[in-house]
Amino acid sequence: MFMCDHLISHRHIGAVLLLLVTLPVCTGSVTQRAIDVCSAEQPCWSVLEAMQRPEFVLFGDSLTQKASDSEGGWAAALAHNYQRKVDVVNRGYSGYNTRWANHLLHSIFPPDQHHIQLVTLFWGANDAALPDRHSARQHVPVHEFKQNLQSMVEHLREANIDSIILIAPPPVFEEGRIQHNCQRSGTSRTETTLPERTNDYTSGYAAAVVELGKELQLPVVDLWTSMQAQRDWQTQLLCDGLHFTPAGNRFVYQQLQPAINKAYPKLRTNKMSFDYPDHSDIDPEDPAASFKSSA
C-alpha cells in the first residue's frame, strides 16, 4: 500500500476526481493503465501526470478573459487548432493590472509544472490607464509594469516553464473609449470629455514589453504596432476603442500562432500528437491493448 503525498494544485482537481473513480485512495483496485504507471517506486501522483494533457496557459487581463468568446475569440481559435492535443487554459482577469496579477502567480503556476508547455503574458492595457482620470486605480507606472512583467517571467522559469510569449497591449482608439464611457455612465459627451486611456501613453507600455522581450530573449507579439498597420483598425479591430471585435480576435490569433511556430517549433500543431489513440487505431477485438500501448 502507498499513499499520494504530493500537493495538488487547483487545476488537478478534475483529474483527482477521475482518479478516485478508478483508484480508491490511490490503493487497491486500479485500471490497467494505472497499473502500468503506478507502483511503489513511482507514486500515484505520476498517474495524474501520465494522464494529463499538455497545457497552454493564457495569463492576462480582459483581453485574455474575453478571448474564449464563442464568437471567434483568439483563445477559442487557439484551442480549436490544438483540439485533442493541448488544453488551452484561460486565466484572464478583467480589470487586473500586473501589480494585482503578481499575487496570483503561486496559485496559478505552482512549482514543477511540467505539463504546462506554453504561457502567454498579455498585460499592459490596464496598467496604462492614465493616473489622473477615472480609471486611475488601475494605473501602474511603466517602470513598475516592466518590473512586474519580468517577475512573472522569473517565476515561470523557476516553475520549469520556459516557453513564454509576451504580448504587447493593442493601440487605443480614444474616440471609441469616450463613446464607450459615456454610454456606460449615461452621460453626454462634451468638448472637454477625455478618455481614460490614450494611444500615445499606451505606446510606452508596448515599448516596455518589446524591450523586455529583447532583454530576456523572449518572443513578443507587438499588437500596438501591427494593428495600426491595418486599414481602419480603430473600428474594424476594436469594438470600444480597446477590446477586440471578432476581426480583431482573428488578427490576434493570426499573429500569435506564427509566433508560437517560429519560437517553439516543437509546439507546432503538426508536431504534437493526440493524447490517446485515434478511433481508427483501436482494435475492436482487443481495445485494452490499444490503450495500453498509448500509456
PDB file of N, CA, C and O in Angstrom, residues 55-125:
ATOM      1  N   GLU A  55      -0.677  21.619 -21.465  1.00  0.00           N
ATOM      2  CA  GLU A  55      -1.474  22.830 -21.341  1.00  0.00           C
ATOM      3  C   GLU A  55      -0.752  24.034 -21.914  1.00  0.00           C
ATOM      4  O   GLU A  55       0.471  24.162 -21.803  1.00  0.00           O
ATOM      5  N   PHE A  56      -1.519  24.926 -22.525  1.00  0.00           N
ATOM      6  CA  PHE A  56      -1.097  26.288 -22.809  1.00  0.00           C
ATOM      7  C   PHE A  56      -1.909  27.168 -21.865  1.00  0.00           C
ATOM      8  O   PHE A  56      -3.141  27.103 -21.856  1.00  0.00           O
ATOM      9  N   VAL A  57      -1.255  27.982 -21.064  1.00  0.00           N
ATOM     10  CA  VAL A  57      -1.953  28.858 -20.126  1.00  0.00           C
ATOM     11  C   VAL A  57      -1.848  30.292 -20.617  1.00  0.00           C
ATOM     12  O   VAL A  57      -0.749  30.816 -20.859  1.00  0.00           O
ATOM     13  N   LEU A  58      -2.993  30.934 -20.771  1.00  0.00           N
ATOM     14  CA  LEU A  58      -3.065  32.307 -21.254  1.00  0.00           C
ATOM     15  C   LEU A  58      -3.335  33.215 -20.061  1.00  0.00           C
ATOM     16  O   LEU A  58      -4.418  33.181 -19.479  1.00  0.00           O
ATOM     17  N   PHE A  59      -2.359  34.006 -19.671  1.00  0.00           N
ATOM     18  CA  PHE A  59      -2.437  34.816 -18.450  1.00  0.00           C
ATOM     19  C   PHE A  59      -2.487  36.288 -18.844  1.00  0.00           C
ATOM     20  O   PHE A  59      -1.561  36.813 -19.473  1.00  0.00           O
ATOM     21  N   GLY A  60      -3.587  36.943 -18.475  1.00  0.00           N
ATOM     22  CA  GLY A  60      -3.722  38.344 -18.840  1.00  0.00           C
ATOM     23  C   GLY A  60      -4.958  38.972 -18.240  1.00  0.00           C
ATOM     24  O   GLY A  60      -5.564  38.442 -17.307  1.00  0.00           O
ATOM     25  N   ASP A  61      -5.347  40.100 -18.800  1.00  0.00           N
ATOM     26  CA  ASP A  61      -6.492  40.854 -18.302  1.00  0.00           C
ATOM     27  C   ASP A  61      -7.740  40.533 -19.116  1.00  0.00           C
ATOM     28  O   ASP A  61      -7.897  39.415 -19.606  1.00  0.00           O
ATOM     29  N   SER A  62      -8.631  41.495 -19.300  1.00  0.00           N
ATOM     30  CA  SER A  62      -9.879  41.229 -20.020  1.00  0.00           C
ATOM     31  C   SER A  62      -9.637  40.872 -21.485  1.00  0.00           C
ATOM     32  O   SER A  62     -10.454  40.182 -22.102  1.00  0.00           O
ATOM     33  N   LEU A  63      -8.539  41.321 -22.053  1.00  0.00           N
ATOM     34  CA  LEU A  63      -8.232  40.980 -23.437  1.00  0.00           C
ATOM     35  C   LEU A  63      -7.934  39.494 -23.586  1.00  0.00           C
ATOM     36  O   LEU A  63      -8.016  38.942 -24.676  1.00  0.00           O
ATOM     37  N   THR A  64      -7.599  38.858 -22.464  1.00  0.00           N
ATOM     38  CA  THR A  64      -7.450  37.397 -22.426  1.00  0.00           C
ATOM     39  C   THR A  64      -8.744  36.748 -21.963  1.00  0.00           C
ATOM     40  O   THR A  64      -9.200  35.760 -22.546  1.00  0.00           O
ATOM     41  N   GLN A  65      -9.355  37.290 -20.909  1.00  0.00           N
ATOM     42  CA  GLN A  65     -10.596  36.703 -20.392  1.00  0.00           C
ATOM     43  C   GLN A  65     -11.654  36.586 -21.485  1.00  0.00           C
ATOM     44  O   GLN A  65     -12.323  35.551 -21.619  1.00  0.00           O
ATOM     45  N   LYS A  66     -11.810  37.641 -22.274  1.00  0.00           N
ATOM     46  CA  LYS A  66     -12.820  37.651 -23.333  1.00  0.00           C
ATOM     47  C   LYS A  66     -12.398  36.840 -24.559  1.00  0.00           C
ATOM     48  O   LYS A  66     -13.200  36.658 -25.489  1.00  0.00           O
ATOM     49  N   ALA A  67     -11.177  36.344 -24.560  1.00  0.00           N
ATOM     50  CA  ALA A  67     -10.652  35.645 -25.734  1.00  0.00           C
ATOM     51  C   ALA A  67     -11.241  34.256 -25.920  1.00  0.00           C
ATOM     52  O   ALA A  67     -11.011  33.620 -26.952  1.00  0.00           O
ATOM     53  N   SER A  68     -11.981  33.779 -24.932  1.00  0.00           N
ATOM     54  CA  SER A  68     -12.655  32.485 -25.065  1.00  0.00           C
ATOM     55  C   SER A  68     -14.062  32.635 -25.624  1.00  0.00           C
ATOM     56  O   SER A  68     -14.824  31.671 -25.661  1.00  0.00           O
ATOM     57  N   ASP A  69     -14.412  33.839 -26.023  1.00  0.00           N
ATOM     58  CA  ASP A  69     -15.723  34.109 -26.600  1.00  0.00           C
ATOM     59  C   ASP A  69     -16.009  33.146 -27.742  1.00  0.00           C
ATOM     60  O   ASP A  69     -15.161  32.927 -28.617  1.00  0.00           O
ATOM     61  N   SER A  70     -17.194  32.588 -27.739  1.00  0.00           N
ATOM     62  CA  SER A  70     -17.566  31.622 -28.781  1.00  0.00           C
ATOM     63  C   SER A  70     -17.655  32.261 -30.157  1.00  0.00           C
ATOM     64  O   SER A  70     -17.596  31.577 -31.176  1.00  0.00           O
ATOM     65  N   GLU A  71     -17.792  33.579 -30.206  1.00  0.00           N
ATOM     66  CA  GLU A  71     -17.862  34.286 -31.484  1.00  0.00           C
ATOM     67  C   GLU A  71     -16.463  34.703 -31.952  1.00  0.00           C
ATOM     68  O   GLU A  71     -16.176  35.874 -32.201  1.00  0.00           O
ATOM     69  N   GLY A  72     -15.586  33.734 -32.042  1.00  0.00           N
ATOM     70  CA  GLY A  72     -14.280  33.978 -32.653  1.00  0.00           C
ATOM     71  C   GLY A  72     -13.208  34.525 -31.755  1.00  0.00           C
ATOM     72  O   GLY A  72     -12.299  35.217 -32.230  1.00  0.00           O
ATOM     73  N   GLY A  73     -13.241  34.243 -30.448  1.00  0.00           N
ATOM     74  CA  GLY A  73     -12.178  34.684 -29.550  1.00  0.00           C
ATOM     75  C   GLY A  73     -10.844  34.068 -29.949  1.00  0.00           C
ATOM     76  O   GLY A  73     -10.786  32.939 -30.432  1.00  0.00           O
ATOM     77  N   TRP A  74      -9.754  34.810 -29.721  1.00  0.00           N
ATOM     78  CA  TRP A  74      -8.445  34.297 -30.149  1.00  0.00           C
ATOM     79  C   TRP A  74      -8.021  33.070 -29.349  1.00  0.00           C
ATOM     80  O   TRP A  74      -7.359  32.176 -29.888  1.00  0.00           O
ATOM     81  N   ALA A  75      -8.426  32.970 -28.091  1.00  0.00           N
ATOM     82  CA  ALA A  75      -8.129  31.772 -27.304  1.00  0.00           C
ATOM     83  C   ALA A  75      -8.940  30.586 -27.811  1.00  0.00           C
ATOM     84  O   ALA A  75      -8.450  29.449 -27.846  1.00  0.00           O
ATOM     85  N   ALA A  76     -10.184  30.849 -28.211  1.00  0.00           N
ATOM     86  CA  ALA A  76     -11.016  29.783 -28.764  1.00  0.00           C
ATOM     87  C   ALA A  76     -10.418  29.269 -30.063  1.00  0.00           C
ATOM     88  O   ALA A  76     -10.432  28.056 -30.333  1.00  0.00           O
ATOM     89  N   ALA A  77      -9.873  30.163 -30.879  1.00  0.00           N
ATOM     90  CA  ALA A  77      -9.229  29.745 -32.122  1.00  0.00           C
ATOM     91  C   ALA A  77      -7.996  28.901 -31.836  1.00  0.00           C
ATOM     92  O   ALA A  77      -7.735  27.902 -32.526  1.00  0.00           O
ATOM     93  N   LEU A  78      -7.242  29.286 -30.820  1.00  0.00           N
ATOM     94  CA  LEU A  78      -6.059  28.508 -30.441  1.00  0.00           C
ATOM     95  C   LEU A  78      -6.465  27.121 -29.953  1.00  0.00           C
ATOM     96  O   LEU A  78      -5.855  26.107 -30.335  1.00  0.00           O
ATOM     97  N   ALA A  79      -7.496  27.058 -29.118  1.00  0.00           N
ATOM     98  CA  ALA A  79      -7.982  25.771 -28.620  1.00  0.00           C
ATOM     99  C   ALA A  79      -8.480  24.895 -29.759  1.00  0.00           C
ATOM    100  O   ALA A  79      -8.271  23.667 -29.761  1.00  0.00           O
ATOM    101  N   HIS A  80      -9.137  25.509 -30.734  1.00  0.00           N
ATOM    102  CA  HIS A  80      -9.620  24.751 -31.884  1.00  0.00           C
ATOM    103  C   HIS A  80      -8.453  24.127 -32.653  1.00  0.00           C
ATOM    104  O   HIS A  80      -8.513  22.966 -33.071  1.00  0.00           O
ATOM    105  N   ASN A  81      -7.390  24.887 -32.823  1.00  0.00           N
ATOM    106  CA  ASN A  81      -6.244  24.399 -33.579  1.00  0.00           C
ATOM    107  C   ASN A  81      -5.528  23.258 -32.877  1.00  0.00           C
ATOM    108  O   ASN A  81      -4.913  22.409 -33.533  1.00  0.00           O
ATOM    109  N   TYR A  82      -5.600  23.233 -31.538  1.00  0.00           N
ATOM    110  CA  TYR A  82      -4.882  22.220 -30.762  1.00  0.00           C
ATOM    111  C   TYR A  82      -5.832  21.204 -30.127  1.00  0.00           C
ATOM    112  O   TYR A  82      -5.456  20.531 -29.164  1.00  0.00           O
ATOM    113  N   GLN A  83      -7.042  21.056 -30.660  1.00  0.00           N
ATOM    114  CA  GLN A  83      -8.001  20.140 -30.054  1.00  0.00           C
ATOM    115  C   GLN A  83      -7.437  18.726 -29.993  1.00  0.00           C
ATOM    116  O   GLN A  83      -6.795  18.244 -30.914  1.00  0.00           O
ATOM    117  N   ARG A  84      -7.667  18.099 -28.840  1.00  0.00           N
ATOM    118  CA  ARG A  84      -7.204  16.750 -28.524  1.00  0.00           C
ATOM    119  C   ARG A  84      -5.690  16.639 -28.412  1.00  0.00           C
ATOM    120  O   ARG A  84      -5.152  15.542 -28.267  1.00  0.00           O
ATOM    121  N   LYS A  85      -5.007  17.772 -28.439  1.00  0.00           N
ATOM    122  CA  LYS A  85      -3.558  17.771 -28.285  1.00  0.00           C
ATOM    123  C   LYS A  85      -3.115  18.595 -27.079  1.00  0.00           C
ATOM    124  O   LYS A  85      -2.182  18.227 -26.380  1.00  0.00           O
ATOM    125  N   VAL A  86      -3.793  19.715 -26.869  1.00  0.00           N
ATOM    126  CA  VAL A  86      -3.429  20.635 -25.796  1.00  0.00           C
ATOM    127  C   VAL A  86      -4.694  21.171 -25.156  1.00  0.00           C
ATOM    128  O   VAL A  86      -5.677  21.459 -25.851  1.00  0.00           O
ATOM    129  N   ASP A  87      -4.694  21.307 -23.835  1.00  0.00           N
ATOM    130  CA  ASP A  87      -5.757  22.034 -23.149  1.00  0.00           C
ATOM    131  C   ASP A  87      -5.330  23.497 -23.052  1.00  0.00           C
ATOM    132  O   ASP A  87      -4.324  23.815 -22.424  1.00  0.00           O
ATOM    133  N   VAL A  88      -6.087  24.365 -23.703  1.00  0.00           N
ATOM    134  CA  VAL A  88      -5.811  25.801 -23.636  1.00  0.00           C
ATOM    135  C   VAL A  88      -6.562  26.361 -22.441  1.00  0.00           C
ATOM    136  O   VAL A  88      -7.796  26.379 -22.415  1.00  0.00           O
ATOM    137  N   VAL A  89      -5.820  26.788 -21.434  1.00  0.00           N
ATOM    138  CA  VAL A  89      -6.396  27.235 -20.166  1.00  0.00           C
ATOM    139  C   VAL A  89      -6.404  28.755 -20.120  1.00  0.00           C
ATOM    140  O   VAL A  89      -5.351  29.400 -20.175  1.00  0.00           O
ATOM    141  N   ASN A  90      -7.598  29.338 -20.036  1.00  0.00           N
ATOM    142  CA  ASN A  90      -7.734  30.790 -19.997  1.00  0.00           C
ATOM    143  C   ASN A  90      -7.676  31.273 -18.551  1.00  0.00           C
ATOM    144  O   ASN A  90      -8.537  30.955 -17.736  1.00  0.00           O
ATOM    145  N   ARG A  91      -6.652  32.042 -18.265  1.00  0.00           N
ATOM    146  CA  ARG A  91      -6.519  32.670 -16.955  1.00  0.00           C
ATOM    147  C   ARG A  91      -6.458  34.189 -17.153  1.00  0.00           C
ATOM    148  O   ARG A  91      -5.470  34.845 -16.884  1.00  0.00           O
ATOM    149  N   GLY A  92      -7.577  34.699 -17.707  1.00  0.00           N
ATOM    150  CA  GLY A  92      -7.711  36.132 -17.905  1.00  0.00           C
ATOM    151  C   GLY A  92      -8.522  36.745 -16.773  1.00  0.00           C
ATOM    152  O   GLY A  92      -9.517  36.168 -16.345  1.00  0.00           O
ATOM    153  N   TYR A  93      -8.101  37.908 -16.300  1.00  0.00           N
ATOM    154  CA  TYR A  93      -8.743  38.559 -15.154  1.00  0.00           C
ATOM    155  C   TYR A  93      -9.081  40.003 -15.526  1.00  0.00           C
ATOM    156  O   TYR A  93      -8.215  40.889 -15.496  1.00  0.00           O
ATOM    157  N   SER A  94     -10.351  40.208 -15.874  1.00  0.00           N
ATOM    158  CA  SER A  94     -10.806  41.513 -16.335  1.00  0.00           C
ATOM    159  C   SER A  94     -10.511  42.592 -15.295  1.00  0.00           C
ATOM    160  O   SER A  94     -10.791  42.419 -14.103  1.00  0.00           O
ATOM    161  N   GLY A  95      -9.950  43.694 -15.750  1.00  0.00           N
ATOM    162  CA  GLY A  95      -9.679  44.826 -14.878  1.00  0.00           C
ATOM    163  C   GLY A  95      -8.365  44.762 -14.133  1.00  0.00           C
ATOM    164  O   GLY A  95      -7.943  45.766 -13.545  1.00  0.00           O
ATOM    165  N   TYR A  96      -7.694  43.624 -14.145  1.00  0.00           N
ATOM    166  CA  TYR A  96      -6.452  43.481 -13.381  1.00  0.00           C
ATOM    167  C   TYR A  96      -5.291  44.196 -14.069  1.00  0.00           C
ATOM    168  O   TYR A  96      -5.226  44.304 -15.292  1.00  0.00           O
ATOM    169  N   ASN A  97      -4.354  44.639 -13.248  1.00  0.00           N
ATOM    170  CA  ASN A  97      -3.071  45.123 -13.739  1.00  0.00           C
ATOM    171  C   ASN A  97      -1.977  44.162 -13.267  1.00  0.00           C
ATOM    172  O   ASN A  97      -2.250  43.186 -12.563  1.00  0.00           O
ATOM    173  N   THR A  98      -0.730  44.413 -13.635  1.00  0.00           N
ATOM    174  CA  THR A  98       0.345  43.487 -13.271  1.00  0.00           C
ATOM    175  C   THR A  98       0.633  43.486 -11.775  1.00  0.00           C
ATOM    176  O   THR A  98       1.075  42.480 -11.221  1.00  0.00           O
ATOM    177  N   ARG A  99       0.374  44.600 -11.106  1.00  0.00           N
ATOM    178  CA  ARG A  99       0.604  44.665  -9.655  1.00  0.00           C
ATOM    179  C   ARG A  99      -0.299  43.672  -8.932  1.00  0.00           C
ATOM    180  O   ARG A  99       0.134  42.962  -8.027  1.00  0.00           O
ATOM    181  N   TRP A 100      -1.562  43.613  -9.339  1.00  0.00           N
ATOM    182  CA  TRP A 100      -2.504  42.687  -8.716  1.00  0.00           C
ATOM    183  C   TRP A 100      -2.265  41.257  -9.205  1.00  0.00           C
ATOM    184  O   TRP A 100      -2.386  40.297  -8.444  1.00  0.00           O
ATOM    185  N   ALA A 101      -1.941  41.109 -10.479  1.00  0.00           N
ATOM    186  CA  ALA A 101      -1.778  39.772 -11.062  1.00  0.00           C
ATOM    187  C   ALA A 101      -0.619  39.013 -10.438  1.00  0.00           C
ATOM    188  O   ALA A 101      -0.655  37.774 -10.350  1.00  0.00           O
ATOM    189  N   ASN A 102       0.396  39.718  -9.983  1.00  0.00           N
ATOM    190  CA  ASN A 102       1.543  39.030  -9.385  1.00  0.00           C
ATOM    191  C   ASN A 102       1.161  38.274  -8.120  1.00  0.00           C
ATOM    192  O   ASN A 102       1.857  37.337  -7.718  1.00  0.00           O
ATOM    193  N   HIS A 103       0.047  38.655  -7.500  1.00  0.00           N
ATOM    194  CA  HIS A 103      -0.410  37.937  -6.316  1.00  0.00           C
ATOM    195  C   HIS A 103      -1.024  36.582  -6.675  1.00  0.00           C
ATOM    196  O   HIS A 103      -1.297  35.765  -5.790  1.00  0.00           O
ATOM    197  N   LEU A 104      -1.279  36.347  -7.941  1.00  0.00           N
ATOM    198  CA  LEU A 104      -1.899  35.097  -8.392  1.00  0.00           C
ATOM    199  C   LEU A 104      -0.882  34.058  -8.844  1.00  0.00           C
ATOM    200  O   LEU A 104      -1.241  32.898  -9.061  1.00  0.00           O
ATOM    201  N   LEU A 105       0.366  34.456  -8.991  1.00  0.00           N
ATOM    202  CA  LEU A 105       1.355  33.586  -9.630  1.00  0.00           C
ATOM    203  C   LEU A 105       1.510  32.246  -8.938  1.00  0.00           C
ATOM    204  O   LEU A 105       1.539  31.190  -9.589  1.00  0.00           O
ATOM    205  N   HIS A 106       1.616  32.241  -7.614  1.00  0.00           N
ATOM    206  CA  HIS A 106       1.875  30.995  -6.900  1.00  0.00           C
ATOM    207  C   HIS A 106       0.677  30.060  -6.949  1.00  0.00           C
ATOM    208  O   HIS A 106       0.826  28.835  -6.880  1.00  0.00           O
ATOM    209  N   SER A 107      -0.522  30.621  -7.079  1.00  0.00           N
ATOM    210  CA  SER A 107      -1.717  29.788  -7.176  1.00  0.00           C
ATOM    211  C   SER A 107      -1.874  29.200  -8.575  1.00  0.00           C
ATOM    212  O   SER A 107      -2.185  28.021  -8.731  1.00  0.00           O
ATOM    213  N   ILE A 108      -1.651  30.013  -9.583  1.00  0.00           N
ATOM    214  CA  ILE A 108      -1.859  29.563 -10.960  1.00  0.00           C
ATOM    215  C   ILE A 108      -0.679  28.745 -11.472  1.00  0.00           C
ATOM    216  O   ILE A 108      -0.859  27.782 -12.239  1.00  0.00           O
ATOM    217  N   PHE A 109       0.524  29.103 -11.033  1.00  0.00           N
ATOM    218  CA  PHE A 109       1.727  28.433 -11.516  1.00  0.00           C
ATOM    219  C   PHE A 109       2.554  27.919 -10.335  1.00  0.00           C
ATOM    220  O   PHE A 109       3.608  28.472 -10.012  1.00  0.00           O
ATOM    221  N   PRO A 110       2.087  26.851  -9.668  1.00  0.00           N
ATOM    222  CA  PRO A 110       2.877  26.258  -8.586  1.00  0.00           C
ATOM    223  C   PRO A 110       4.136  25.606  -9.149  1.00  0.00           C
ATOM    224  O   PRO A 110       4.280  25.484 -10.370  1.00  0.00           O
ATOM    225  N   PRO A 111       5.057  25.175  -8.284  1.00  0.00           N
ATOM    226  CA  PRO A 111       6.326  24.625  -8.764  1.00  0.00           C
ATOM    227  C   PRO A 111       6.167  23.370  -9.627  1.00  0.00           C
ATOM    228  O   PRO A 111       5.175  22.650  -9.530  1.00  0.00           O
ATOM    229  N   ASP A 112       7.189  23.157 -10.468  1.00  0.00           N
ATOM    230  CA  ASP A 112       7.322  21.923 -11.255  1.00  0.00           C
ATOM    231  C   ASP A 112       6.112  21.647 -12.134  1.00  0.00           C
ATOM    232  O   ASP A 112       5.514  20.570 -12.071  1.00  0.00           O
ATOM    233  N   GLN A 113       5.783  22.616 -12.966  1.00  0.00           N
ATOM    234  CA  GLN A 113       4.633  22.462 -13.850  1.00  0.00           C
ATOM    235  C   GLN A 113       5.070  21.900 -15.210  1.00  0.00           C
ATOM    236  O   GLN A 113       5.070  22.581 -16.225  1.00  0.00           O
ATOM    237  N   HIS A 114       5.457  20.640 -15.214  1.00  0.00           N
ATOM    238  CA  HIS A 114       5.995  20.029 -16.429  1.00  0.00           C
ATOM    239  C   HIS A 114       4.935  19.876 -17.516  1.00  0.00           C
ATOM    240  O   HIS A 114       5.276  19.752 -18.694  1.00  0.00           O
ATOM    241  N   HIS A 115       3.662  19.865 -17.138  1.00  0.00           N
ATOM    242  CA  HIS A 115       2.606  19.699 -18.139  1.00  0.00           C
ATOM    243  C   HIS A 115       2.285  21.005 -18.867  1.00  0.00           C
ATOM    244  O   HIS A 115       1.642  20.990 -19.905  1.00  0.00           O
ATOM    245  N   ILE A 116       2.718  22.148 -18.319  1.00  0.00           N
ATOM    246  CA  ILE A 116       2.484  23.429 -18.986  1.00  0.00           C
ATOM    247  C   ILE A 116       3.559  23.626 -20.047  1.00  0.00           C
ATOM    248  O   ILE A 116       4.740  23.775 -19.738  1.00  0.00           O
ATOM    249  N   GLN A 117       3.140  23.623 -21.285  1.00  0.00           N
ATOM    250  CA  GLN A 117       4.073  23.705 -22.396  1.00  0.00           C
ATOM    251  C   GLN A 117       4.284  25.134 -22.906  1.00  0.00           C
ATOM    252  O   GLN A 117       5.268  25.409 -23.584  1.00  0.00           O
ATOM    253  N   LEU A 118       3.342  26.029 -22.600  1.00  0.00           N
ATOM    254  CA  LEU A 118       3.439  27.398 -23.092  1.00  0.00           C
ATOM    255  C   LEU A 118       2.620  28.321 -22.199  1.00  0.00           C
ATOM    256  O   LEU A 118       1.552  27.941 -21.726  1.00  0.00           O
ATOM    257  N   VAL A 119       3.131  29.537 -22.000  1.00  0.00           N
ATOM    258  CA  VAL A 119       2.381  30.581 -21.292  1.00  0.00           C
ATOM    259  C   VAL A 119       2.460  31.862 -22.109  1.00  0.00           C
ATOM    260  O   VAL A 119       3.532  32.256 -22.580  1.00  0.00           O
ATOM    261  N   THR A 120       1.315  32.499 -22.294  1.00  0.00           N
ATOM    262  CA  THR A 120       1.298  33.843 -22.870  1.00  0.00           C
ATOM    263  C   THR A 120       1.070  34.844 -21.745  1.00  0.00           C
ATOM    264  O   THR A 120       0.220  34.631 -20.872  1.00  0.00           O
ATOM    265  N   LEU A 121       1.822  35.924 -21.773  1.00  0.00           N
ATOM    266  CA  LEU A 121       1.665  37.016 -20.808  1.00  0.00           C
ATOM    267  C   LEU A 121       1.192  38.244 -21.584  1.00  0.00           C
ATOM    268  O   LEU A 121       1.958  38.841 -22.350  1.00  0.00           O
ATOM    269  N   PHE A 122      -0.075  38.581 -21.399  1.00  0.00           N
ATOM    270  CA  PHE A 122      -0.720  39.646 -22.184  1.00  0.00           C
ATOM    271  C   PHE A 122      -1.221  40.707 -21.210  1.00  0.00           C
ATOM    272  O   PHE A 122      -2.359  40.656 -20.741  1.00  0.00           O
ATOM    273  N   TRP A 123      -0.346  41.657 -20.898  1.00  0.00           N
ATOM    274  CA  TRP A 123      -0.660  42.675 -19.903  1.00  0.00           C
ATOM    275  C   TRP A 123      -0.323  44.073 -20.427  1.00  0.00           C
ATOM    276  O   TRP A 123       0.384  44.225 -21.411  1.00  0.00           O
ATOM    277  N   GLY A 124      -0.825  45.077 -19.743  1.00  0.00           N
ATOM    278  CA  GLY A 124      -0.474  46.449 -20.051  1.00  0.00           C
ATOM    279  C   GLY A 124      -1.647  47.365 -20.334  1.00  0.00           C
ATOM    280  O   GLY A 124      -1.545  48.576 -20.139  1.00  0.00           O
ATOM    281  N   ALA A 125      -2.765  46.808 -20.791  1.00  0.00           N
ATOM    282  CA  ALA A 125      -3.909  47.653 -21.145  1.00  0.00           C
ATOM    283  C   ALA A 125      -4.447  48.414 -19.938  1.00  0.00           C
ATOM    284  O   ALA A 125      -4.848  49.581 -20.049  1.00  0.00           O
TER     285      ALA A 125
END
